[in-house]
mmCIF file of C-alpha atoms in Angstrom:
data_model
loop_
_atom_site.group_PDB
_atom_site.id
_atom_site.type_symbol
_atom_site.label_atom_id
_atom_site.label_comp_id
_atom_site.label_asym_id
_atom_site.label_seq_id
_atom_site.Cartn_x
_atom_site.Cartn_y
_atom_site.Cartn_z
ATOM 1 C CA MET D 1 96.797 181.394 116.745
ATOM 2 C CA ALA D 2 99.284 178.885 115.338
ATOM 3 C CA ARG D 3 102.215 180.344 113.475
ATOM 4 C CA PRO D 4 102.350 179.500 109.758
ATOM 5 C CA ARG D 5 104.804 176.791 108.847
ATOM 6 C CA LYS D 6 107.945 178.122 107.237
ATOM 7 C CA VAL D 7 108.487 174.865 105.322
ATOM 8 C CA THR D 8 105.425 173.223 103.822
ATOM 9 C CA ASP D 9 104.695 169.517 103.795
ATOM 10 C CA GLU D 10 104.617 169.743 100.005
ATOM 11 C CA ARG D 11 108.234 170.925 99.930
ATOM 12 C CA MET D 12 109.362 168.019 102.107
ATOM 13 C CA LEU D 13 107.367 165.459 100.129
ATOM 14 C CA ALA D 14 108.849 166.807 96.909
ATOM 15 C CA ALA D 15 112.300 166.485 98.459
ATOM 16 C CA ALA D 16 111.545 162.881 99.411
ATOM 17 C CA ALA D 17 110.467 162.102 95.845
ATOM 18 C CA ALA D 18 113.707 163.577 94.488
ATOM 19 C CA VAL D 19 115.811 161.584 96.962
ATOM 20 C CA ILE D 20 114.002 158.320 96.184
ATOM 21 C CA GLY D 21 114.638 158.951 92.491
ATOM 22 C CA ARG D 22 118.365 159.142 93.250
ATOM 23 C CA ALA D 23 118.759 156.549 96.016
ATOM 24 C CA GLY D 24 115.795 154.168 95.928
ATOM 25 C CA PRO D 25 114.518 152.519 99.129
ATOM 26 C CA GLY D 26 117.855 152.919 100.881
ATOM 27 C CA PHE D 27 117.239 156.640 101.419
ATOM 28 C CA THR D 28 117.311 158.106 104.934
ATOM 29 C CA LEU D 29 115.454 160.928 106.651
ATOM 30 C CA ALA D 30 118.781 162.746 106.774
ATOM 31 C CA ASP D 31 118.944 162.573 102.956
ATOM 32 C CA VAL D 32 115.460 164.070 102.672
ATOM 33 C CA ALA D 33 116.214 166.739 105.268
ATOM 34 C CA ALA D 34 119.290 167.819 103.339
ATOM 35 C CA GLN D 35 117.314 167.978 100.092
ATOM 36 C CA ALA D 36 114.525 170.004 101.720
ATOM 37 C CA GLN D 37 117.002 172.153 103.664
ATOM 38 C CA VAL D 38 115.391 171.359 107.003
ATOM 39 C CA SER D 39 116.500 169.430 110.074
ATOM 40 C CA ALA D 40 115.809 165.719 110.415
ATOM 41 C CA GLY D 41 113.880 166.665 113.557
ATOM 42 C CA THR D 42 111.475 168.712 111.456
ATOM 43 C CA LEU D 43 110.734 165.658 109.306
ATOM 44 C CA VAL D 44 110.185 163.505 112.383
ATOM 45 C CA HIS D 45 107.887 166.143 113.879
ATOM 46 C CA ARG D 46 105.765 166.281 110.709
ATOM 47 C CA PHE D 47 105.726 162.630 109.657
ATOM 48 C CA GLY D 48 106.921 160.625 112.648
ATOM 49 C CA SER D 49 109.254 158.286 110.773
ATOM 50 C CA LYS D 50 110.446 157.198 107.343
ATOM 51 C CA HIS D 51 107.385 154.942 107.177
ATOM 52 C CA GLY D 52 105.109 157.871 108.008
ATOM 53 C CA LEU D 53 106.773 159.946 105.324
ATOM 54 C CA LEU D 54 106.178 157.229 102.721
ATOM 55 C CA LEU D 55 102.520 156.949 103.744
ATOM 56 C CA ALA D 56 102.119 160.704 103.423
ATOM 57 C CA MET D 57 103.660 160.583 99.947
ATOM 58 C CA VAL D 58 101.213 157.942 98.734
ATOM 59 C CA ARG D 59 98.181 159.614 100.318
ATOM 60 C CA THR D 60 99.138 162.928 98.748
ATOM 61 C CA ALA D 61 99.567 161.177 95.399
ATOM 62 C CA VAL D 62 96.024 159.797 95.726
ATOM 63 C CA GLU D 63 94.561 163.273 96.245
ATOM 64 C CA ASP D 64 96.687 164.777 93.468
ATOM 65 C CA THR D 65 95.623 162.020 91.068
ATOM 66 C CA ARG D 66 91.940 162.510 91.828
ATOM 67 C CA ARG D 67 92.218 166.261 91.337
ATOM 68 C CA GLU D 68 94.263 166.093 88.138
ATOM 69 C CA MET D 69 92.138 163.373 86.542
ATOM 70 C CA SER D 70 88.960 165.236 87.466
ATOM 71 C CA ALA D 71 90.266 168.415 85.834
ATOM 72 C CA LEU D 72 91.079 166.554 82.626
ATOM 73 C CA GLY D 73 87.709 164.822 82.646
ATOM 74 C CA ALA D 74 85.923 168.156 82.900
ATOM 75 C CA GLY D 75 87.582 169.527 79.756
ATOM 76 C CA ASP D 76 85.849 170.079 76.435
ATOM 77 C CA GLY D 77 88.639 168.783 74.202
ATOM 78 C CA ASP D 78 89.245 165.420 72.548
ATOM 79 C CA PRO D 79 88.630 162.796 75.284
ATOM 80 C CA LEU D 80 91.072 160.332 73.697
ATOM 81 C CA ALA D 81 93.870 162.902 73.575
ATOM 82 C CA ALA D 82 93.102 163.832 77.191
ATOM 83 C CA LEU D 83 93.123 160.160 78.137
ATOM 84 C CA VAL D 84 96.554 159.466 76.649
ATOM 85 C CA ARG D 85 97.966 162.685 78.083
ATOM 86 C CA ALA D 86 96.606 161.892 81.561
ATOM 87 C CA ILE D 87 98.242 158.470 81.598
ATOM 88 C CA VAL D 88 101.524 159.460 79.964
ATOM 89 C CA GLU D 89 102.181 162.529 82.091
ATOM 90 C CA ARG D 90 101.849 160.515 85.306
ATOM 91 C CA TYR D 91 105.144 158.911 84.330
ATOM 92 C CA ALA D 92 107.004 162.127 83.514
ATOM 93 C CA PRO D 93 109.126 161.930 86.716
ATOM 94 C CA LEU D 94 110.270 158.443 85.671
ATOM 95 C CA ASP D 95 111.442 159.393 82.176
ATOM 96 C CA ASP D 96 115.034 158.627 83.169
ATOM 97 C CA PRO D 97 116.332 155.041 83.495
ATOM 98 C CA ALA D 98 118.058 155.449 86.855
ATOM 99 C CA THR D 99 115.126 157.329 88.379
ATOM 100 C CA ALA D 100 112.679 154.738 87.077
ATOM 101 C CA ALA D 101 114.722 151.856 88.499
ATOM 102 C CA ASN D 102 114.990 153.488 91.926
ATOM 103 C CA ASN D 103 111.276 154.239 92.065
ATOM 104 C CA LEU D 104 110.422 150.675 91.053
ATOM 105 C CA ALA D 105 112.712 149.408 93.814
ATOM 106 C CA GLN D 106 110.849 151.624 96.279
ATOM 107 C CA LEU D 107 107.542 150.285 94.962
ATOM 108 C CA ALA D 108 108.687 146.733 95.627
ATOM 109 C CA ALA D 109 109.575 147.722 99.190
ATOM 110 C CA ASP D 110 106.200 149.457 99.637
ATOM 111 C CA LEU D 111 104.310 146.366 98.512
ATOM 112 C CA SER D 112 105.943 144.317 101.276
ATOM 113 C CA ASP D 113 104.393 146.602 103.907
ATOM 114 C CA GLU D 114 100.699 146.133 104.722
ATOM 115 C CA ALA D 115 99.866 149.810 105.342
ATOM 116 C CA LEU D 116 101.778 151.044 102.301
ATOM 117 C CA ARG D 117 100.260 148.298 100.152
ATOM 118 C CA ALA D 118 96.773 149.421 101.184
ATOM 119 C CA ALA D 119 97.653 153.036 100.395
ATOM 120 C CA MET D 120 98.998 151.975 96.999
ATOM 121 C CA ALA D 121 95.711 150.159 96.331
ATOM 122 C CA ASP D 122 93.904 153.465 96.912
ATOM 123 C CA LEU D 123 96.272 155.163 94.474
ATOM 124 C CA TYR D 124 95.732 152.575 91.750
ATOM 125 C CA ALA D 125 91.965 152.778 92.321
ATOM 126 C CA ALA D 126 92.130 156.546 91.846
ATOM 127 C CA VAL D 127 94.076 156.077 88.613
ATOM 128 C CA ARG D 128 91.582 153.529 87.275
ATOM 129 C CA HIS D 129 88.658 155.751 88.252
ATOM 130 C CA GLY D 130 90.177 158.738 86.466
ATOM 131 C CA ILE D 131 90.984 156.711 83.361
ATOM 132 C CA GLY D 132 87.457 155.285 83.449
ATOM 133 C CA ALA D 133 85.888 158.753 83.512
ATOM 134 C CA LEU D 134 87.857 159.769 80.412
ATOM 135 C CA LEU D 135 87.064 156.485 78.679
ATOM 136 C CA ARG D 136 83.374 156.941 79.430
ATOM 137 C CA ARG D 137 83.437 160.335 77.720
ATOM 138 C CA ALA D 138 85.038 158.784 74.663
ATOM 139 C CA VAL D 139 82.551 155.899 74.590
ATOM 140 C CA GLU D 140 79.592 158.254 74.923
ATOM 141 C CA ALA D 141 80.994 160.294 72.035
ATOM 142 C CA GLY D 142 81.091 157.128 69.896
ATOM 143 C CA ALA D 143 84.885 157.210 69.604
ATOM 144 C CA LEU D 144 85.554 153.688 70.940
ATOM 145 C CA PRO D 145 82.920 151.275 69.604
ATOM 146 C CA GLY D 146 85.301 148.331 69.938
ATOM 147 C CA ALA D 147 86.350 148.949 73.532
ATOM 148 C CA PRO D 148 85.552 146.450 76.293
ATOM 149 C CA PRO D 149 83.377 147.616 79.212
ATOM 150 C CA VAL D 150 84.783 150.780 80.762
ATOM 151 C CA PRO D 151 86.060 149.227 84.037
ATOM 152 C CA VAL D 152 87.848 146.509 82.059
ATOM 153 C CA ALA D 153 89.262 148.985 79.554
ATOM 154 C CA ALA D 154 90.514 151.223 82.359
ATOM 155 C CA ARG D 155 92.231 148.258 84.001
ATOM 156 C CA ILE D 156 93.863 147.270 80.705
ATOM 157 C CA LEU D 157 95.236 150.757 80.047
ATOM 158 C CA ALA D 158 96.520 151.203 83.600
ATOM 159 C CA ALA D 159 98.217 147.785 83.539
ATOM 160 C CA THR D 160 99.709 148.474 80.112
ATOM 161 C CA ALA D 161 101.212 151.749 81.327
ATOM 162 C CA ASP D 162 102.707 150.132 84.431
ATOM 163 C CA GLY D 163 104.065 147.196 82.432
ATOM 164 C CA THR D 164 105.567 149.469 79.802
ATOM 165 C CA ALA D 165 107.313 151.499 82.507
ATOM 166 C CA ILE D 166 108.848 148.345 83.993
ATOM 167 C CA HIS D 167 109.968 146.966 80.624
ATOM 168 C CA TRP D 168 111.365 150.325 79.508
ATOM 169 C CA SER D 169 113.411 150.658 82.707
ATOM 170 C CA THR D 170 115.280 147.462 81.769
ATOM 171 C CA HIS D 171 115.798 148.449 78.127
ATOM 172 C CA PRO D 172 115.446 152.248 77.989
ATOM 173 C CA HIS D 173 115.687 153.020 74.300
ATOM 174 C CA GLY D 174 113.956 156.303 73.509
ATOM 175 C CA GLY D 175 111.887 158.184 76.058
ATOM 176 C CA LEU D 176 109.451 156.486 78.408
ATOM 177 C CA ARG D 177 106.625 158.864 77.606
ATOM 178 C CA ARG D 178 107.028 158.318 73.882
ATOM 179 C CA ARG D 179 106.980 154.549 74.428
ATOM 180 C CA LEU D 180 103.854 154.849 76.572
ATOM 181 C CA ALA D 181 102.044 157.007 74.034
ATOM 182 C CA THR D 182 102.888 154.545 71.261
ATOM 183 C CA ASP D 183 101.645 151.519 73.212
ATOM 184 C CA LEU D 184 98.437 153.245 74.293
ATOM 185 C CA ASP D 185 97.741 154.528 70.794
ATOM 186 C CA HIS D 186 98.000 150.992 69.382
ATOM 187 C CA ILE D 187 95.427 149.739 71.871
ATOM 188 C CA LEU D 188 93.066 152.636 71.210
ATOM 189 C CA VAL D 189 93.338 152.203 67.437
ATOM 190 C CA GLY D 190 91.899 148.723 67.834
ATOM 191 C CA TRP D 191 89.088 150.003 70.031
ATOM 192 C CA ARG D 192 88.118 152.670 67.509
ATOM 193 C CA HIS D 193 86.525 149.975 65.310
ATOM 194 C CA ALA D 194 83.502 147.888 66.236
ATOM 195 C CA PRO D 195 84.009 144.110 65.984
ATOM 196 C CA ALA D 196 82.754 142.622 62.726
ATOM 197 C CA GLY D 197 79.063 141.773 62.947
ATOM 198 C CA ALA D 198 78.606 143.617 66.232
ATOM 199 C CA GLY D 199 75.085 144.766 66.951
ATOM 200 C CA PRO D 200 73.936 147.473 69.348
ATOM 201 C CA ASP D 201 76.143 147.890 72.395
ATOM 202 C CA THR D 202 74.575 145.890 75.199
ATOM 203 C CA ARG D 203 77.720 145.198 77.157
ATOM 204 C CA GLY D 204 76.986 147.520 80.035
ATOM 205 C CA GLU D 205 79.882 148.011 82.436
ATOM 206 C CA ARG D 206 80.584 144.522 83.683
ATOM 207 C CA ARG D 207 83.741 144.085 85.706
#
């Protein structure tokens, strides 16, 4: 029987996230090992390389996003409040200008790598799917008569959140989460009202 691991993968991935927030893409496995209080050899044994560590981080983020969005979608509360909370809280670790800038720098590096870019596509798909499930609840409840088709609306909200995070990191007045909530609320206010002269909703869910 295999002995239980004394240091979990989750602890090392959390350490990597903290180091990236401080150092950006220039971080080393030695930096992560020091943060996690393990040897660099332990990191290499678990993840193979810095590249393997980054892939593991994104793949874990995909699973975490699916689980968290699913839990919010299964709730009985206000779907619009759950929607805004789900989007805003994803950015909680970035609600600091330096941390946001370093994470965006890492994102740029990830996008230049084919495997990491593909993993990031899975992450963004999971985010859009989760947002779409919450939007669908709101639409079915009649709360968003003016919204575009759900896949389009989900894409708009996800892109707005990402764009707001980038803009805020260059001009960080106030908190990021407050800025995100404000921007999302303004979009949703418009979608709460049906367009003038609109008849029955026959839009379907065109992409």
